Tab-separated table of C-alpha atoms in Angstrom:
chain	number	residue	atom	x	y	z
N	7	VAL	CA	9.243	14.234	0.145
N	8	VAL	CA	6.614	13.873	-2.596
N	9	PHE	CA	8.600	11.813	-5.123
N	10	PRO	CA	11.306	9.913	-3.210
N	11	LEU	CA	11.757	7.396	-6.030
N	12	GLN	CA	12.654	10.112	-8.524
N	13	LYS	CA	15.189	11.526	-6.050
N	14	LEU	CA	17.258	8.369	-6.576
N	15	GLU	CA	17.553	8.925	-10.321
N	16	ARG	CA	20.650	11.118	-10.083
N	17	TYR	CA	22.580	8.202	-8.535
N	18	LEU	CA	21.885	5.723	-11.314
N	19	ALA	CA	24.607	4.607	-13.678
N	20	PRO	CA	24.500	6.178	-17.168
N	21	GLY	CA	22.176	4.304	-19.487
N	22	VAL	CA	19.924	2.853	-16.775
N	23	GLY	CA	16.302	3.359	-17.822
N	24	THR	CA	14.186	5.564	-15.586
N	25	GLU	CA	10.793	5.300	-17.281
N	26	ARG	CA	9.466	3.107	-14.437
N	27	PHE	CA	10.427	5.802	-11.911
N	28	ARG	CA	7.741	8.224	-13.138
N	29	LEU	CA	4.791	6.307	-14.563
N	30	PHE	CA	2.505	7.926	-12.001
N	31	GLN	CA	3.430	11.592	-11.755
N	32	PRO	CA	0.392	13.670	-10.721
N	33	GLY	CA	0.419	17.446	-10.649
N	34	LEU	CA	-0.064	19.664	-7.638
N	35	ASP	CA	-3.813	19.989	-8.235
N	36	ALA	CA	-4.311	16.217	-8.160
N	37	LEU	CA	-2.151	15.885	-5.052
N	38	HIS	CA	-4.176	18.613	-3.343
N	39	ARG	CA	-7.497	16.980	-4.251
N	40	ALA	CA	-6.298	13.640	-2.932
N	41	GLU	CA	-5.252	15.259	0.356
N	42	GLY	CA	-8.827	16.462	0.721
N	43	LEU	CA	-10.126	12.907	0.641
N	44	PHE	CA	-7.906	12.003	3.592
N	45	ARG	CA	-8.933	15.052	5.644
N	46	SER	CA	-12.213	14.556	7.536
N	47	ASP	CA	-14.665	17.396	8.110
N	48	ARG	CA	-18.316	17.864	8.952
N	49	GLY	CA	-19.532	16.561	5.603
N	50	HIS	CA	-16.799	13.985	5.082
N	51	THR	CA	-16.164	11.464	7.821
N	52	ILE	CA	-13.308	8.971	8.004
N	53	ASP	CA	-14.050	6.101	10.405
N	54	TYR	CA	-12.886	2.728	11.511
N	55	VAL	CA	-15.868	0.558	10.540
N	56	SER	CA	-15.254	-2.954	11.822
N	57	SER	CA	-12.919	-5.928	12.002
N	58	ALA	CA	-13.494	-9.357	10.543
N	59	VAL	CA	-11.937	-12.802	10.603
N	60	ARG	CA	-14.337	-14.231	8.027
N	61	MET	CA	-15.856	-12.779	4.910
N	62	ASP	CA	-19.384	-12.991	6.288
N	63	HIS	CA	-18.252	-10.580	9.038
N	64	ALA	CA	-16.931	-7.999	6.537
N	65	PRO	CA	-18.943	-4.823	5.896
N	66	PRO	CA	-21.018	-4.679	2.686
N	67	PRO	CA	-18.921	-4.128	-0.464
N	68	ASP	CA	-20.659	-0.856	-1.312
N	69	LEU	CA	-17.561	1.255	-2.075
N	70	PRO	CA	-14.357	0.851	-4.085
N	71	GLU	CA	-11.792	-0.820	-1.833
N	72	VAL	CA	-8.029	-1.045	-1.434
N	73	CYS	CA	-6.167	-3.381	0.927
N	74	PHE	CA	-2.672	-3.389	2.398
N	75	ILE	CA	-0.843	-6.668	2.943
N	76	GLY	CA	2.697	-7.616	3.865
N	77	ARG	CA	4.773	-9.744	6.159
N	78	SER	CA	4.628	-9.169	9.882
N	79	ASN	CA	6.578	-6.108	11.096
N	80	VAL	CA	6.822	-4.532	7.645
N	81	GLY	CA	5.169	-1.360	8.976
N	82	LYS	CA	1.672	-1.820	7.592
N	83	SER	CA	-0.311	-0.230	10.421
N	84	SER	CA	2.243	2.582	10.732
N	85	LEU	CA	1.799	3.378	7.043
N	86	ILE	CA	-1.991	3.422	7.331
N	87	ARG	CA	-1.720	5.738	10.335
N	88	ALA	CA	0.523	8.021	8.264
N	89	LEU	CA	-2.002	8.017	5.402
N	90	PHE	CA	-4.702	9.072	7.901
N	91	SER	CA	-2.494	11.614	9.689
N	92	LEU	CA	-4.602	14.498	8.370
N	93	SER	CA	-7.481	13.029	10.436
N	94	PRO	CA	-5.852	12.256	13.799
N	95	GLU	CA	-9.167	11.170	15.329
N	96	VAL	CA	-8.999	7.992	13.203
N	97	GLU	CA	-7.615	5.302	15.503
N	98	VAL	CA	-5.121	2.969	13.845
N	99	ARG	CA	-3.461	0.747	16.382
N	100	VAL	CA	0.286	0.390	15.981
N	101	SER	CA	2.223	-2.105	18.116
N	102	LYS	CA	5.914	-2.710	18.638
N	103	THR	CA	5.117	-6.431	18.668
N	104	PRO	CA	5.194	-8.085	15.208
N	105	GLY	CA	1.979	-9.721	14.124
N	106	HIS	CA	-0.265	-7.364	16.102
N	107	THR	CA	-2.942	-7.265	13.382
N	108	LYS	CA	-4.906	-10.514	13.637
N	109	LYS	CA	-8.047	-9.435	11.788
N	110	MET	CA	-9.026	-7.549	8.666
N	111	ASN	CA	-9.640	-3.939	9.770
N	112	PHE	CA	-11.920	-1.806	7.599
N	113	PHE	CA	-11.747	2.003	7.411
N	114	LYS	CA	-14.398	3.968	5.507
N	115	VAL	CA	-13.242	7.150	3.822
N	116	GLY	CA	-16.478	9.112	3.479
N	117	LYS	CA	-18.563	8.064	0.506
N	118	TYR	CA	-15.476	7.481	-1.638
N	119	PHE	CA	-13.671	4.255	-0.712
N	120	THR	CA	-12.769	1.737	1.983
N	121	LEU	CA	-9.218	0.925	3.091
N	122	VAL	CA	-8.425	-2.459	4.639
N	123	ASP	CA	-5.518	-3.309	6.958
N	124	MET	CA	-4.840	-7.048	6.494
N	125	PRO	CA	-3.077	-9.450	8.904
N	126	GLY	CA	0.626	-9.940	8.287
N	127	TYR	CA	2.040	-13.152	6.886
N	128	GLY	CA	5.188	-14.959	7.968
N	129	TYR	CA	6.301	-14.579	11.586
N	130	ARG	CA	3.372	-14.679	14.046
N	131	ALA	CA	0.763	-14.720	11.294
N	132	PRO	CA	-2.741	-15.787	12.429
N	133	LYS	CA	-3.320	-19.522	12.089
N	134	ASP	CA	-6.173	-18.884	9.681
N	135	PHE	CA	-4.261	-16.318	7.636
N	136	VAL	CA	-4.399	-18.222	4.342
N	137	GLU	CA	-8.087	-18.982	4.658
N	138	MET	CA	-8.918	-15.417	5.660
N	139	VAL	CA	-6.799	-13.544	3.127
N	140	GLU	CA	-7.298	-15.862	0.165
N	141	ALA	CA	-11.070	-15.734	0.682
N	142	TYR	CA	-10.921	-11.948	0.752
N	143	LEU	CA	-8.814	-11.657	-2.401
N	144	GLN	CA	-11.009	-14.075	-4.322
N	145	GLU	CA	-14.426	-12.872	-3.161
N	146	ARG	CA	-14.096	-9.111	-2.635
N	147	HIS	CA	-15.317	-7.930	-6.049
N	148	ASN	CA	-15.078	-4.244	-5.127
N	149	LEU	CA	-11.313	-4.553	-4.497
N	150	LYS	CA	-9.578	-2.120	-6.867
N	151	ARG	CA	-5.924	-2.491	-5.906
N	152	THR	CA	-3.836	-4.393	-3.382
N	153	PHE	CA	-0.776	-2.698	-1.869
N	154	LEU	CA	1.975	-5.250	-1.130
N	155	LEU	CA	4.387	-3.818	1.426
N	156	VAL	CA	8.085	-4.758	1.364
N	157	ASP	CA	10.722	-3.669	3.874
N	158	GLY	CA	12.927	-1.128	2.108
N	159	VAL	CA	15.935	-2.030	4.282
N	160	VAL	CA	16.082	-5.750	3.469
N	161	GLY	CA	14.272	-5.850	0.146
N	162	LEU	CA	12.148	-8.675	-1.218
N	163	GLN	CA	12.362	-11.746	1.040
N	164	LYS	CA	11.298	-15.344	0.505
N	165	THR	CA	8.261	-14.782	2.736
N	166	ASP	CA	7.185	-11.893	0.482
N	167	HIS	CA	6.711	-14.404	-2.303
N	168	ILE	CA	3.692	-15.657	-0.393
N	169	GLY	CA	1.935	-12.398	-1.147
N	170	VAL	CA	3.201	-12.190	-4.729
N	171	GLU	CA	2.153	-15.766	-5.516
N	172	MET	CA	-1.342	-15.280	-4.088
N	173	LEU	CA	-1.918	-12.093	-6.049
N	174	GLU	CA	-0.537	-13.530	-9.263
N	175	GLU	CA	-2.550	-16.741	-8.875
N	176	PHE	CA	-5.809	-14.854	-8.381
N	177	GLY	CA	-5.083	-12.259	-11.062
N	178	ILE	CA	-5.357	-9.405	-8.581
N	179	PRO	CA	-3.873	-6.027	-9.684
N	180	TYR	CA	-1.338	-4.853	-7.128
N	181	VAL	CA	1.526	-2.474	-6.476
N	182	MET	CA	4.635	-2.842	-4.335
N	183	VAL	CA	5.375	-0.287	-1.626
N	184	LEU	CA	8.808	-0.110	-0.001
N	185	THR	CA	8.499	0.912	3.642
N	186	LYS	CA	10.993	2.279	6.189
N	187	ILE	CA	13.098	4.048	3.572
N	188	ASP	CA	14.385	6.443	6.238
N	189	ARG	CA	16.245	3.478	7.794
N	190	ALA	CA	18.049	2.444	4.622
N	191	SER	CA	21.222	3.996	3.254
N	192	ARG	CA	20.959	5.448	-0.231
N	193	GLY	CA	23.070	2.625	-1.687
N	194	VAL	CA	21.026	-0.144	-0.075
N	195	LEU	CA	17.757	1.500	-1.056
N	196	LEU	CA	18.804	1.974	-4.677
N	197	LYS	CA	20.032	-1.662	-4.856
N	198	ASN	CA	16.715	-2.924	-3.511
N	199	VAL	CA	14.708	-0.704	-5.835
N	200	LEU	CA	16.539	-1.894	-8.953
N	201	GLU	CA	16.389	-5.560	-7.911
N	202	ILE	CA	12.659	-5.393	-7.208
N	203	GLN	CA	11.951	-3.514	-10.436
N	204	ASP	CA	13.756	-6.250	-12.387
N	205	TYR	CA	11.822	-8.897	-10.476
N	206	VAL	CA	8.506	-7.146	-11.242
N	207	LYS	CA	9.364	-6.855	-14.927
N	208	GLU	CA	10.520	-10.460	-15.355
N	209	LYS	CA	8.403	-12.452	-12.899
N	210	THR	CA	5.045	-10.736	-12.482
N	211	HIS	CA	2.019	-9.940	-14.594
N	212	GLY	CA	-0.361	-8.032	-12.316
N	213	CYS	CA	2.067	-5.686	-10.550
N	214	PHE	CA	2.173	-1.997	-11.452
N	215	PRO	CA	5.709	-1.343	-12.811
N	216	GLN	CA	6.417	1.652	-10.595
N	217	LEU	CA	7.403	1.104	-6.976
N	218	PHE	CA	6.217	3.479	-4.253
N	219	LEU	CA	8.740	4.434	-1.571
N	220	VAL	CA	7.464	5.604	1.814
N	221	SER	CA	8.630	6.596	5.265
N	222	SER	CA	5.869	6.643	7.834
N	223	LEU	CA	8.215	8.553	10.154
N	224	ARG	CA	9.245	11.361	7.824
N	225	PHE	CA	6.121	11.198	5.579
N	226	SER	CA	8.224	10.757	2.459
N	227	GLY	CA	6.071	9.372	-0.360
N	228	ILE	CA	2.852	9.584	1.674
N	229	HIS	CA	1.364	12.382	-0.470
N	230	LEU	CA	2.008	10.414	-3.678
N	231	LEU	CA	0.560	7.216	-2.223
N	232	ARG	CA	-2.604	9.048	-1.107
N	233	CYS	CA	-2.954	10.328	-4.660
N	234	PHE	CA	-2.518	6.845	-6.138
N	235	VAL	CA	-5.129	5.416	-3.771
N	236	ALA	CA	-7.519	8.197	-4.793
N	237	HIS	CA	-6.806	7.461	-8.449
N	238	VAL	CA	-7.285	3.678	-8.408
N	239	THR	CA	-10.556	4.018	-6.470
N	240	GLY	CA	-11.906	6.260	-9.246
N	241	ASN	CA	-11.770	9.524	-7.330
N	242	LEU	CA	-9.166	11.217	-9.522
N	243	PRO	CA	-10.248	10.067	-12.993
N	244	THR	CA	-8.227	12.703	-14.869
N	245	VAL	CA	-4.857	11.514	-13.472
N	246	GLU	CA	-3.028	9.196	-15.803
N	247	ALA	CA	-1.185	6.074	-14.674
N	248	ARG	CA	0.168	4.038	-17.529
């Protein structure tokens, strides 16, 4: 549940390197501290702040920020809702209709960081997607890491290269997250993981070498992803990520 990527190691062929499976491997204390950031209480509020279609509508860049992007129907809003599941009062709208998110949605996590749900690209993307998202990526100087979501069942698609090319062009540090891993067979998932890891190693410069695997339904990988968000926003400075 905590380290779904490492669970796949036993099925690798002999001699296949596994160093990229465990670059970010926090201990229980760090995981527990990260969970606390995602649990609201009287002195620590997690709130939806606002939505924006232009940068001049975005809230002030006062806090470290992370954003989640991906093609339509990749499970972006479902993942964000799973991340905030410890604070069920936080409203994250999830629709069965692809392309539901048409604006940039900002969520403030206390005094620690802001999380942004971006519109999806590809099928049913907003007409002004490129203008909106490119402006955000180029101008949001408090952006610490972008999370590029890829469907774990089908792997990296041609439309996903839109996101990769934007992030590489702008020199934005990012990490790939494979969603819906509960829907993929072990063989398909392992094939997609290895193919994407090779792609990241050979074709990218700004992508963190370790993939993050998640299931928003079964909460696999959610604890680790919370911890990585806490780390890249500067809230777990003692955790190492090579």
